[in-house]
mmCIF file of C-alpha atoms in Angstrom:
data_model
loop_
_atom_site.group_PDB
_atom_site.id
_atom_site.type_symbol
_atom_site.label_atom_id
_atom_site.label_comp_id
_atom_site.label_asym_id
_atom_site.label_seq_id
_atom_site.Cartn_x
_atom_site.Cartn_y
_atom_site.Cartn_z
ATOM 1 C CA ARG K 1 -0.134 0.126 -0.090
ATOM 2 C CA GLU K 2 1.130 3.355 -0.806
ATOM 3 C CA VAL K 3 1.332 5.852 2.081
ATOM 4 C CA VAL K 4 1.763 9.588 2.168
ATOM 5 C CA SER K 5 2.859 10.567 5.640
ATOM 6 C CA PHE K 6 4.024 13.934 7.332
ATOM 7 C CA TYR K 7 7.543 12.414 7.135
ATOM 8 C CA THR K 8 7.667 13.140 3.218
ATOM 9 C CA MET K 9 5.943 16.494 3.209
ATOM 10 C CA TYR K 10 8.946 18.851 4.393
ATOM 11 C CA HIS K 11 12.521 18.663 3.991
ATOM 12 C CA ARG K 12 14.957 21.428 4.912
ATOM 13 C CA LYS K 13 17.750 19.976 2.741
ATOM 14 C CA PRO K 14 17.372 17.924 -0.485
ATOM 15 C CA VAL K 15 16.773 14.423 -0.133
ATOM 16 C CA GLY K 16 17.791 11.651 -2.714
ATOM 17 C CA ARG K 17 15.968 10.452 -5.816
ATOM 18 C CA ASN K 18 15.086 7.486 -3.577
ATOM 19 C CA HIS K 19 13.933 8.345 -0.340
ATOM 20 C CA ILE K 20 14.136 5.543 2.605
ATOM 21 C CA LEU K 21 12.021 5.979 5.613
ATOM 22 C CA PHE K 22 13.123 3.239 8.205
ATOM 23 C CA CYS K 23 11.001 2.793 10.981
ATOM 24 C CA THR K 24 12.640 2.894 14.478
ATOM 25 C CA SER K 25 9.499 2.267 16.559
ATOM 26 C CA MET K 26 9.736 -0.297 19.611
ATOM 27 C CA SER K 27 8.258 -3.040 17.590
ATOM 28 C CA CYS K 28 10.667 -2.675 14.721
ATOM 29 C CA MET K 29 13.619 -2.332 17.187
ATOM 30 C CA LEU K 30 12.395 -5.627 19.162
ATOM 31 C CA ASN K 31 12.359 -7.483 15.929
ATOM 32 C CA GLY K 32 16.142 -6.516 14.835
ATOM 33 C CA GLY K 33 15.359 -3.341 13.312
ATOM 34 C CA ASP K 34 18.341 -1.796 14.946
ATOM 35 C CA LYS K 35 20.943 -4.054 13.258
ATOM 36 C CA LEU K 36 19.005 -3.917 10.339
ATOM 37 C CA LEU K 37 19.376 0.053 9.890
ATOM 38 C CA CYS K 38 23.092 -0.343 10.642
ATOM 39 C CA HIS K 39 23.415 -2.718 7.371
ATOM 40 C CA LEU K 40 21.425 -0.628 5.511
ATOM 41 C CA GLU K 41 23.825 2.483 6.511
ATOM 42 C CA LYS K 42 26.804 0.483 5.820
ATOM 43 C CA LYS K 43 25.472 -0.767 2.355
ATOM 44 C CA LEU K 44 24.885 2.867 1.275
ATOM 45 C CA GLY K 45 27.955 4.473 3.181
ATOM 46 C CA ILE K 46 25.770 7.128 4.638
ATOM 47 C CA LYS K 47 24.175 7.633 8.179
ATOM 48 C CA ARG K 48 20.350 8.420 8.757
ATOM 49 C CA GLY K 49 19.868 11.987 7.768
ATOM 50 C CA GLU K 50 22.117 11.807 4.847
ATOM 51 C CA THR K 51 22.067 11.349 1.261
ATOM 52 C CA THR K 52 24.609 9.233 -1.163
ATOM 53 C CA LYS K 53 27.108 11.495 -3.014
ATOM 54 C CA ASP K 54 25.475 10.599 -6.212
ATOM 55 C CA GLY K 55 22.125 11.917 -5.057
ATOM 56 C CA ARG K 56 20.387 8.661 -5.367
ATOM 57 C CA VAL K 57 19.324 7.732 -1.852
ATOM 58 C CA SER K 58 18.673 9.090 1.436
ATOM 59 C CA ILE K 59 17.856 7.263 4.719
ATOM 60 C CA GLU K 60 15.665 9.034 7.139
ATOM 61 C CA GLU K 61 14.631 7.885 10.709
ATOM 62 C CA ALA K 62 10.808 7.469 11.000
ATOM 63 C CA GLN K 63 9.533 7.153 14.789
ATOM 64 C CA CYS K 64 6.665 4.760 13.462
ATOM 65 C CA LEU K 65 5.144 4.112 10.229
ATOM 66 C CA CYS K 66 2.239 2.280 11.813
ATOM 67 C CA ASN K 67 2.645 -1.273 10.398
ATOM 68 C CA CYS K 68 3.882 -3.036 13.576
ATOM 69 C CA GLU K 69 2.576 -6.494 12.310
ATOM 70 C CA GLY K 70 5.263 -6.173 9.488
ATOM 71 C CA ALA K 71 8.004 -5.243 11.665
ATOM 72 C CA PRO K 72 10.945 -4.411 11.034
ATOM 73 C CA MET K 73 9.760 -2.281 8.005
ATOM 74 C CA MET K 74 10.660 0.645 6.027
ATOM 75 C CA SER K 75 8.934 2.900 3.204
ATOM 76 C CA VAL K 76 10.890 3.397 -0.009
ATOM 77 C CA ASN K 77 9.371 6.346 -2.037
ATOM 78 C CA GLY K 78 5.967 5.615 -0.239
ATOM 79 C CA PRO K 79 5.169 2.021 -0.455
ATOM 80 C CA TYR K 80 6.068 -0.237 2.483
ATOM 81 C CA HIS K 81 8.593 -3.118 2.610
ATOM 82 C CA THR K 82 8.138 -5.415 5.556
ATOM 83 C CA ASP K 83 9.378 -8.245 7.524
ATOM 84 C CA LEU K 84 12.834 -7.132 6.617
ATOM 85 C CA THR K 85 15.969 -9.144 6.530
ATOM 86 C CA GLU K 86 19.734 -8.276 5.284
ATOM 87 C CA LYS K 87 18.915 -9.997 2.015
ATOM 88 C CA LYS K 88 15.731 -8.134 1.404
ATOM 89 C CA ILE K 89 17.101 -4.858 2.376
ATOM 90 C CA ASP K 90 20.034 -5.575 -0.356
ATOM 91 C CA GLN K 91 17.508 -6.354 -2.933
ATOM 92 C CA ILE K 92 15.341 -3.442 -2.482
ATOM 93 C CA VAL K 93 18.497 -1.242 -2.447
ATOM 94 C CA ASP K 94 20.159 -2.896 -5.426
ATOM 95 C CA GLY K 95 16.695 -2.422 -7.372
ATOM 96 C CA LEU K 96 16.821 1.466 -7.052
ATOM 97 C CA LYS K 97 17.522 3.463 -9.888
#
């Protein structure tokens, strides 16, 4: 499902062509989201709040994306990606243009 949230409405600096909102709610963190967020940051070579040098991807922390049953999860350009694993994150990121 596609979601437009207040997280994507206002930015004080440019974000990447692909905008990742990574949920850091309690449910996601209890299900390993903290390790997966570190994996994502390492894969892209950036930290949350940053954009890759080529402007392709940015990562933003989201306190809750309201999909706890799919924890851990993230949103990429709107659509949700749930039940994340390192392999699933790699596939999603590798598929971004």
